[in-house]
CSV table of C-alpha atoms and ligand atoms in Angstrom, one decimal:
chain,number,residue,atom,x,y,z
A,27,MET,CA,-30.4,18.3,8.6
A,28,SER,CA,-26.8,19.4,8.1
A,29,ILE,CA,-24.9,18.0,5.0
A,30,PRO,CA,-23.0,14.8,5.9
A,31,ARG,CA,-19.2,15.4,5.8
A,32,ILE,CA,-17.2,12.3,4.9
A,33,LEU,CA,-13.4,12.2,4.9
A,34,ILE,CA,-12.1,9.7,2.3
A,35,ILE,CA,-8.5,8.6,2.9
A,36,GLY,CA,-7.2,7.3,-0.4
A,37,SER,CA,-8.2,9.1,-3.6
A,38,GLY,CA,-7.3,6.3,-6.1
A,39,ALA,CA,-9.6,4.2,-8.2
A,40,VAL,CA,-11.9,3.0,-5.4
A,41,GLY,CA,-12.0,6.3,-3.4
A,42,ALA,CA,-12.8,8.2,-6.6
A,43,VAL,CA,-15.9,6.1,-7.3
A,44,TYR,CA,-17.3,6.1,-3.8
A,45,GLY,CA,-16.6,9.8,-3.4
A,46,HIS,CA,-18.5,10.4,-6.6
A,47,HIS,CA,-21.6,8.6,-5.4
A,48,LEU,CA,-21.5,10.2,-2.0
A,49,ALA,CA,-21.4,13.6,-3.8
A,50,MET,CA,-24.4,12.5,-5.9
A,51,ALA,CA,-26.2,11.8,-2.6
A,52,ALA,CA,-25.7,15.4,-1.6
A,53,CYS,CA,-23.0,14.5,1.0
A,54,ARG,CA,-19.8,16.5,1.2
A,55,PRO,CA,-16.9,14.1,0.6
A,56,THR,CA,-13.3,15.4,1.0
A,57,TYR,CA,-10.1,13.5,0.1
A,58,LEU,CA,-7.2,13.2,2.5
A,59,ILE,CA,-4.2,12.8,0.3
A,60,ARG,CA,-0.5,12.1,1.1
A,61,ASP,CA,1.0,13.4,-2.1
A,62,THR,CA,-0.2,16.5,-3.9
A,63,LYS,CA,1.8,15.4,-7.0
A,64,SER,CA,0.2,12.0,-7.3
A,65,ASP,CA,-2.1,11.5,-10.3
A,66,ASN,CA,-4.7,10.3,-7.9
A,67,SER,CA,-5.0,13.7,-6.3
A,68,LYS,CA,-5.5,15.7,-9.5
A,69,MET,CA,-8.8,17.6,-9.7
A,70,PRO,CA,-10.9,17.9,-11.8
A,71,ARG,CA,-10.8,14.4,-13.1
A,72,THR,CA,-13.1,12.3,-15.4
A,73,LEU,CA,-15.0,9.3,-14.2
A,74,HIS,CA,-16.2,6.9,-16.9
A,75,ARG,CA,-19.0,4.5,-15.8
A,76,TYR,CA,-19.4,1.4,-18.0
A,77,SER,CA,-23.0,0.1,-18.4
A,78,LEU,CA,-23.2,-3.6,-17.5
A,79,VAL,CA,-24.4,-4.5,-21.0
A,80,GLY,CA,-23.5,-2.9,-24.4
A,81,LYS,CA,-20.1,-1.4,-23.3
A,82,LYS,CA,-21.6,2.1,-23.2
A,83,ILE,CA,-19.7,4.7,-21.2
A,84,ASP,CA,-21.2,7.6,-19.3
A,85,SER,CA,-18.4,10.2,-18.5
A,86,ARG,CA,-18.7,12.8,-15.7
A,87,GLN,CA,-16.3,15.4,-14.2
A,88,GLN,CA,-15.3,15.0,-10.6
A,89,HIS,CA,-14.1,18.0,-8.7
A,90,LEU,CA,-13.9,17.3,-4.9
A,91,ARG,CA,-12.0,19.0,-2.2
A,92,THR,CA,-8.6,17.6,-1.2
A,93,ILE,CA,-6.7,18.2,2.1
A,94,THR,CA,-3.3,17.0,3.2
A,95,LEU,CA,-3.8,17.0,7.0
A,96,GLY,CA,-6.4,15.2,9.1
A,97,CYS,CA,-8.7,17.3,11.3
A,98,THR,CA,-11.9,17.0,13.4
A,99,GLY,CA,-15.5,17.5,12.4
A,100,TRP,CA,-16.3,14.5,10.2
A,101,ASP,CA,-19.5,12.3,10.3
A,102,GLN,CA,-17.6,9.4,9.0
A,103,VAL,CA,-14.0,8.5,7.8
A,104,TRP,CA,-13.7,6.0,4.9
A,105,ILE,CA,-10.4,4.3,4.4
A,106,CYS,CA,-9.9,3.4,0.7
A,107,LEU,CA,-6.3,2.3,1.0
A,108,PRO,CA,-4.6,-1.1,0.2
A,109,SER,CA,-4.0,-3.3,3.2
A,110,SER,CA,-0.3,-2.5,2.9
A,111,ALA,CA,-1.0,1.0,4.1
A,112,ILE,CA,-3.0,0.1,7.2
A,113,GLU,CA,-0.1,0.5,9.6
A,114,SER,CA,1.8,3.2,7.6
A,115,PRO,CA,3.2,6.0,9.8
A,116,TRP,CA,1.4,8.5,7.6
A,117,LEU,CA,-2.0,6.9,8.2
A,118,LEU,CA,-1.5,6.6,11.9
A,119,LYS,CA,-0.5,10.2,12.2
A,120,GLN,CA,-3.6,11.3,10.3
A,121,LEU,CA,-5.9,9.1,12.4
A,122,ALA,CA,-4.5,10.7,15.6
A,123,LEU,CA,-5.8,14.1,14.3
A,124,LEU,CA,-9.5,13.0,14.1
A,125,ASP,CA,-12.1,13.2,16.8
A,126,PRO,CA,-11.4,10.0,18.6
A,127,TYR,CA,-14.9,8.5,18.2
A,128,THR,CA,-15.5,9.2,14.5
A,129,PRO,CA,-16.9,6.0,12.8
A,130,ILE,CA,-14.5,4.5,10.3
A,131,ILE,CA,-15.6,2.5,7.3
A,132,LEU,CA,-12.7,0.2,6.4
A,133,TRP,CA,-12.6,-0.9,2.8
A,134,SER,CA,-9.2,-2.6,2.7
A,135,PRO,CA,-9.4,-6.4,2.1
A,136,ASP,CA,-7.1,-8.2,4.6
A,137,PHE,CA,-9.0,-10.3,7.2
A,138,ARG,CA,-6.9,-8.9,10.0
A,139,ASP,CA,-7.0,-5.2,9.0
A,140,ARG,CA,-9.7,-4.2,11.5
A,141,ASP,CA,-7.9,-5.8,14.4
A,142,ILE,CA,-4.6,-4.2,13.3
A,143,LEU,CA,-6.2,-0.7,13.0
A,144,GLN,CA,-8.1,-1.1,16.2
A,145,LYS,CA,-4.8,-1.3,18.1
A,146,HIS,CA,-4.2,2.3,17.0
A,147,TYR,CA,-7.7,3.8,16.9
A,148,SER,CA,-10.3,3.6,19.7
A,149,GLY,CA,-13.4,4.6,17.8
A,150,PRO,CA,-15.9,2.2,16.0
A,151,ILE,CA,-14.5,0.5,12.8
A,152,SER,CA,-17.0,-1.0,10.4
A,153,ARG,CA,-15.8,-3.4,7.7
A,154,ALA,CA,-16.9,-2.9,4.1
A,155,LEU,CA,-16.5,-5.0,1.0
A,156,ILE,CA,-15.7,-3.4,-2.4
A,157,GLY,CA,-17.9,-4.7,-5.2
A,158,ILE,CA,-17.0,-2.3,-8.0
A,159,ILE,CA,-14.2,-2.8,-10.5
A,160,SER,CA,-12.3,0.5,-11.1
A,161,PHE,CA,-9.1,1.5,-12.6
A,162,GLN,CA,-7.1,4.5,-13.9
A,163,THR,CA,-7.5,5.0,-17.7
A,164,PRO,CA,-6.4,4.3,-20.3
A,165,LEU,CA,-5.1,0.9,-19.3
A,166,PRO,CA,-1.6,0.1,-20.6
A,167,GLY,CA,-1.9,-0.8,-24.3
A,168,GLU,CA,-5.4,0.7,-24.7
A,169,ASN,CA,-6.5,4.1,-26.1
A,170,THR,CA,-9.9,4.5,-24.5
A,171,PRO,CA,-11.5,5.7,-22.3
A,172,SER,CA,-9.6,9.0,-22.0
A,173,GLU,CA,-7.5,9.8,-19.0
A,174,GLY,CA,-9.4,9.4,-15.8
A,175,ILE,CA,-10.9,6.6,-13.8
A,176,ALA,CA,-13.3,3.9,-15.3
A,177,TYR,CA,-15.6,1.7,-13.3
A,178,VAL,CA,-18.2,-1.0,-13.5
A,179,ALA,CA,-20.9,-1.0,-10.8
A,180,PRO,CA,-22.6,-4.4,-10.5
A,181,PRO,CA,-25.3,-5.4,-8.0
A,182,ARG,CA,-23.7,-5.3,-4.5
A,183,SER,CA,-21.2,-2.6,-5.6
A,184,ALA,CA,-20.7,-1.9,-1.9
A,185,VAL,CA,-21.4,-4.3,0.9
A,186,LEU,CA,-21.6,-2.8,4.4
A,187,GLU,CA,-21.6,-4.3,7.8
A,188,ASP,CA,-24.9,-4.3,9.8
A,189,SER,CA,-23.8,-1.5,12.2
A,190,GLU,CA,-25.1,2.0,12.6
A,191,ALA,CA,-22.3,3.5,10.5
A,192,GLY,CA,-22.5,0.7,7.9
A,193,ASN,CA,-26.2,1.2,7.4
A,194,GLN,CA,-25.7,5.0,7.2
A,195,ALA,CA,-22.9,4.6,4.6
A,196,ALA,CA,-25.0,2.1,2.5
A,197,ALA,CA,-28.0,4.5,2.6
A,198,TRP,CA,-25.8,7.4,1.3
A,199,LEU,CA,-24.3,5.3,-1.5
A,200,LYS,CA,-27.7,4.0,-2.5
A,201,ALA,CA,-29.1,7.5,-2.6
A,202,GLY,CA,-26.2,8.4,-4.8
A,203,GLY,CA,-27.1,5.7,-7.3
A,204,LEU,CA,-24.8,2.8,-6.4
A,205,PRO,CA,-26.3,-0.7,-5.7
A,206,THR,CA,-25.4,-1.6,-2.1
A,207,ALA,CA,-26.1,-4.4,0.4
A,208,ILE,CA,-25.9,-5.0,4.1
A,209,ASN,CA,-24.4,-8.2,5.5
A,210,ASP,CA,-24.8,-9.2,9.1
A,211,ASN,CA,-21.5,-11.2,9.2
A,212,LEU,CA,-19.5,-9.2,6.7
A,213,ALA,CA,-16.1,-10.0,8.3
A,214,LEU,CA,-16.7,-13.7,7.6
A,215,HIS,CA,-18.1,-13.2,4.2
A,216,GLU,CA,-15.2,-11.0,3.2
A,217,ALA,CA,-12.6,-13.4,4.6
A,218,ARG,CA,-14.2,-16.1,2.4
A,219,MET,CA,-14.3,-14.0,-0.7
A,220,THR,CA,-10.7,-12.8,-0.4
A,221,ALA,CA,-9.6,-16.4,0.3
A,222,LEU,CA,-11.1,-17.4,-3.0
A,223,LEU,CA,-9.6,-14.5,-5.0
A,224,GLN,CA,-6.2,-13.8,-3.8
A,225,PRO,CA,-4.5,-17.2,-4.3
A,226,VAL,CA,-5.8,-17.1,-8.0
A,227,ILE,CA,-4.3,-13.6,-8.4
A,228,ALA,CA,-0.9,-14.9,-7.0
A,229,ALA,CA,-1.1,-17.8,-9.4
A,230,LEU,CA,-1.8,-15.4,-12.3
A,231,GLU,CA,1.2,-13.3,-11.3
A,232,ILE,CA,3.3,-16.4,-11.3
A,233,THR,CA,2.1,-17.3,-14.8
A,234,GLN,CA,3.1,-13.8,-16.1
A,235,TRP,CA,-0.5,-12.4,-16.0
A,236,SER,CA,-1.7,-14.7,-18.8
A,237,LEU,CA,-5.1,-16.2,-18.2
A,238,LYS,CA,-4.4,-18.8,-20.9
A,239,LYS,CA,-1.1,-19.9,-19.2
A,240,LEU,CA,-2.9,-20.0,-15.8
A,241,ARG,CA,-5.6,-22.2,-17.2
A,242,GLN,CA,-3.1,-24.6,-18.6
A,243,SER,CA,-0.6,-24.6,-15.7
A,244,GLN,CA,-0.4,-26.6,-12.5
A,245,TRP,CA,-0.7,-23.3,-10.6
A,246,LEU,CA,-4.4,-23.2,-11.0
A,247,SER,CA,-4.8,-26.3,-8.9
A,248,VAL,CA,-2.2,-25.0,-6.4
A,249,ALA,CA,-4.4,-21.8,-6.2
A,250,THR,CA,-7.6,-23.9,-5.7
A,251,LYS,CA,-5.9,-25.8,-2.8
A,252,ALA,CA,-4.5,-22.6,-1.4
A,253,ALA,CA,-7.9,-21.0,-1.5
A,254,ARG,CA,-9.3,-23.8,0.7
A,255,GLU,CA,-6.4,-23.3,3.1
A,256,ALA,CA,-6.9,-19.6,3.3
A,257,LYS,CA,-10.6,-20.0,3.8
A,258,ALA,CA,-10.1,-22.3,6.8
A,259,VAL,CA,-7.5,-20.0,8.3
A,260,GLY,CA,-9.8,-16.9,7.9
A,261,GLU,CA,-12.8,-18.8,9.4
A,262,THR,CA,-10.7,-20.1,12.3
A,263,TYR,CA,-9.3,-16.6,13.0
A,264,LEU,CA,-12.9,-15.3,13.1
A,265,GLY,CA,-13.9,-18.0,15.6
A,266,LYS,CA,-15.9,-20.2,13.1
A,267,PRO,CA,-15.2,-23.9,12.4
A,268,PRO,CA,-13.8,-24.4,8.8
A,269,SER,CA,-16.8,-24.9,6.5
A,270,ARG,CA,-17.1,-27.3,3.5
A,271,SER,CA,-15.4,-26.2,0.2
A,272,ILE,CA,-17.5,-25.5,-2.9
A,273,PRO,CA,-17.7,-28.8,-4.8
A,274,GLY,CA,-16.0,-28.7,-8.2
A,275,GLN,CA,-14.2,-25.4,-7.3
A,276,HIS,CA,-11.3,-26.1,-9.7
A,277,PHE,CA,-13.6,-26.7,-12.7
A,278,LEU,CA,-15.7,-23.6,-11.8
A,279,LEU,CA,-12.6,-21.5,-11.6
A,280,LYS,CA,-11.3,-22.7,-14.9
A,281,THR,CA,-14.7,-22.0,-16.5
A,282,ALA,CA,-14.9,-18.5,-15.0
A,283,ILE,CA,-11.4,-17.7,-16.3
A,284,SER,CA,-12.5,-18.7,-19.8
A,285,VAL,CA,-15.9,-16.9,-19.7
A,286,ALA,CA,-15.2,-13.7,-17.8
A,287,PRO,CA,-13.2,-11.9,-20.5
A,288,THR,CA,-16.1,-12.2,-22.9
A,289,LEU,CA,-18.7,-10.9,-20.4
A,290,LEU,CA,-17.0,-7.7,-19.1
A,291,PRO,CA,-17.1,-4.4,-20.9
A,292,PHE,CA,-13.4,-3.7,-20.5
A,293,PRO,CA,-10.3,-5.9,-21.3
A,294,LEU,CA,-10.0,-8.2,-18.2
A,295,GLU,CA,-6.4,-9.4,-18.6
A,296,PRO,CA,-4.8,-5.9,-18.9
A,297,TYR,CA,-7.0,-4.8,-16.0
A,298,LEU,CA,-5.8,-7.7,-13.8
A,299,ARG,CA,-2.2,-7.1,-14.7
A,300,TYR,CA,-2.4,-3.4,-14.1
A,301,HIS,CA,-4.5,-3.5,-10.9
A,302,PHE,CA,-2.7,-6.3,-9.1
A,303,SER,CA,0.8,-5.0,-10.0
A,304,LYS,CA,-0.3,-1.8,-8.4
A,305,VAL,CA,-1.2,-3.6,-5.2
A,306,SER,CA,1.4,-6.4,-5.4
A,307,GLU,CA,2.7,-5.6,-1.9
A,308,GLN,CA,-0.8,-6.3,-0.6
A,309,THR,CA,-0.9,-9.7,-2.3
A,310,ARG,CA,2.2,-10.7,-0.5
A,311,ILE,CA,1.0,-9.3,2.8
A,312,MET,CA,-2.2,-11.3,2.5
A,313,LEU,CA,-0.4,-14.6,1.7
A,314,ASP,CA,2.0,-14.0,4.6
A,315,GLY,CA,-1.0,-13.3,6.9
A,316,TRP,CA,-2.7,-16.6,6.1
A,317,ILE,CA,0.6,-18.5,6.4
A,318,GLU,CA,1.4,-16.9,9.8
A,319,GLN,CA,-2.1,-17.3,11.1
A,320,GLY,CA,-2.3,-20.9,9.7
A,321,LYS,CA,0.9,-21.8,11.7
A,322,ILE,CA,-0.6,-20.3,14.9
A,323,SER,CA,-3.8,-22.3,14.4
A,324,LYS,CA,-1.9,-25.4,13.2
A,325,LEU,CA,-3.8,-25.6,9.9
A,326,PRO,CA,-2.5,-26.8,6.5
A,327,ILE,CA,-0.7,-24.1,4.5
A,328,THR,CA,1.5,-26.0,2.1
A,329,SER,CA,-0.2,-24.6,-1.1
A,330,LEU,CA,-0.2,-21.1,0.3
A,331,GLU,CA,3.5,-21.5,1.0
A,332,ALA,CA,4.1,-22.8,-2.5
A,333,LEU,CA,2.4,-19.8,-4.1
A,334,ARG,CA,4.3,-17.4,-1.8
A,335,SER,CA,7.7,-18.8,-2.6
A,336,ALA,CA,7.0,-18.8,-6.4
A,337,LEU,CA,6.0,-15.2,-6.4
A,338,PRO,CA,8.8,-13.0,-7.9
B,5,NAP,N1,-9.9,-0.9,-8.0
B,5,NAP,C1,-10.6,-2.0,-7.9
B,5,NAP,O1,-11.2,-2.5,-8.9
B,5,NAP,C2,-10.7,-2.7,-6.6
B,5,NAP,C3,-11.7,-3.8,-6.4
B,5,NAP,C4,-11.7,-4.5,-5.2
B,5,NAP,C5,-10.8,-4.1,-4.2
B,5,NAP,N2,-9.9,-3.1,-4.4
B,5,NAP,C6,-9.0,-2.8,-3.2
B,5,NAP,O2,-9.2,-1.4,-2.9
B,5,NAP,C7,-7.9,-0.9,-2.3
B,5,NAP,C8,-7.6,0.4,-3.1
B,5,NAP,O3,-7.4,0.0,-4.5
B,5,NAP,P1,-7.4,1.2,-5.6
B,5,NAP,O4,-7.7,0.5,-6.9
B,5,NAP,O5,-8.2,2.4,-5.2
B,5,NAP,O6,-5.8,1.6,-5.5
B,5,NAP,P2,-5.2,2.9,-6.1
B,5,NAP,O7,-5.9,3.4,-7.3
B,5,NAP,O8,-3.7,2.6,-6.2
B,5,NAP,O9,-5.4,4.0,-4.9
B,5,NAP,C9,-4.7,3.7,-3.7
B,5,NAP,C10,-4.8,5.0,-2.8
B,5,NAP,O10,-4.1,4.7,-1.6
B,5,NAP,C11,-3.0,5.6,-1.4
B,5,NAP,N3,-1.9,4.8,-0.8
B,5,NAP,C12,-1.3,3.7,-1.3
B,5,NAP,N4,-0.4,3.3,-0.5
B,5,NAP,C13,-0.4,4.1,0.6
B,5,NAP,C14,0.4,4.2,1.8
B,5,NAP,N5,1.3,3.3,2.1
B,5,NAP,N6,0.1,5.2,2.6
B,5,NAP,C15,-0.8,6.1,2.3
B,5,NAP,N7,-1.6,6.1,1.2
B,5,NAP,C16,-1.3,5.1,0.4
B,5,NAP,C17,-2.7,6.1,-2.8
B,5,NAP,O11,-2.0,7.3,-2.7
B,5,NAP,P3,-1.0,7.9,-3.8
B,5,NAP,O12,-1.9,8.4,-4.9
B,5,NAP,O13,-0.3,8.9,-3.1
B,5,NAP,O14,-0.2,6.7,-4.3
B,5,NAP,C18,-4.1,6.2,-3.4
B,5,NAP,O15,-4.7,7.3,-3.0
B,5,NAP,C19,-6.9,-2.1,-2.5
B,5,NAP,O16,-6.9,-2.8,-1.3
B,5,NAP,C20,-7.6,-2.9,-3.6
B,5,NAP,O17,-7.1,-4.3,-3.6
B,5,NAP,C21,-9.8,-2.4,-5.5
């Protein structure tokens, strides 16, 4: 069998990790980059994998091929970009250079991304949910690990849709040592997960990235209500009736915020500040998307609007 060729669009923290595990599975991943001067396109680079317990780090060199122009001949194309890049002229130009029916695996989080992309691309698009946590190192204010990209790979590090391309992608990543899962209604699952997370991230930004301030402020309960609103909007958009909310969501969130920093092998607060500042445009796009879609479906959106207007 010939070696699978995968084009990864986006060579940042997420693309780096998935590319590494594809290479470990004897695939041939190649990065399509927009800027040869970006730190994200420098090769070789070091990947640091944290163990889930004990804070041990296993560091490996990554040296994969990079190209600057799309072309034909790929088995799959993986889009590892933020949602803010999905309709960028650069991406649309690159997609037009692919074989028109190459399967795309779409990792960006917004619940409307597939529909948006499908307007510009006629081939099959499979959704995928990122389960890793990865970031450029060292984080601001930290000294270790050394320059590179660090990551944690929990169970379900990559959740793929139950499609031909999704199953194939999951099999490659699994062969490359990454825990994966298949979900037969991933679009809905992902819409619910992002609805839970993104309002809390917006509230954290409003409280100057301080978990303590967030825990003590009224913004946590605004985020809890906004999460319910976003979930209902996402479910309605995907043709499902709004489901019941998790009982005690506010309490669970407050507990998670207190406990999570002690469980993770890296400093959570600096990571959250660093990562979500990097993708701050995406946070705003996602809130705007829920608000817009909520108005169309005539669903409550007052807490989402409160978060959006308090964001700097
Ligand atoms: N990292 C995590 O732990 C994590 C976890 C869950 C979900 N995610 C999601 O995964 C996505 C990628 O995150 P990441 O951490 O990999 O981000 P990242 O490290 O900043 O990498 C983003 C990549 O996308 C490229 N890019 C950004 N904006 C672009 C645009 N407008 N047009 C073309 N290319 C663009 C960047 O290119 P340049 O290098 O040229 O800037 C870079 O290669 C985001 O949606 C994020 O929310 C990340």
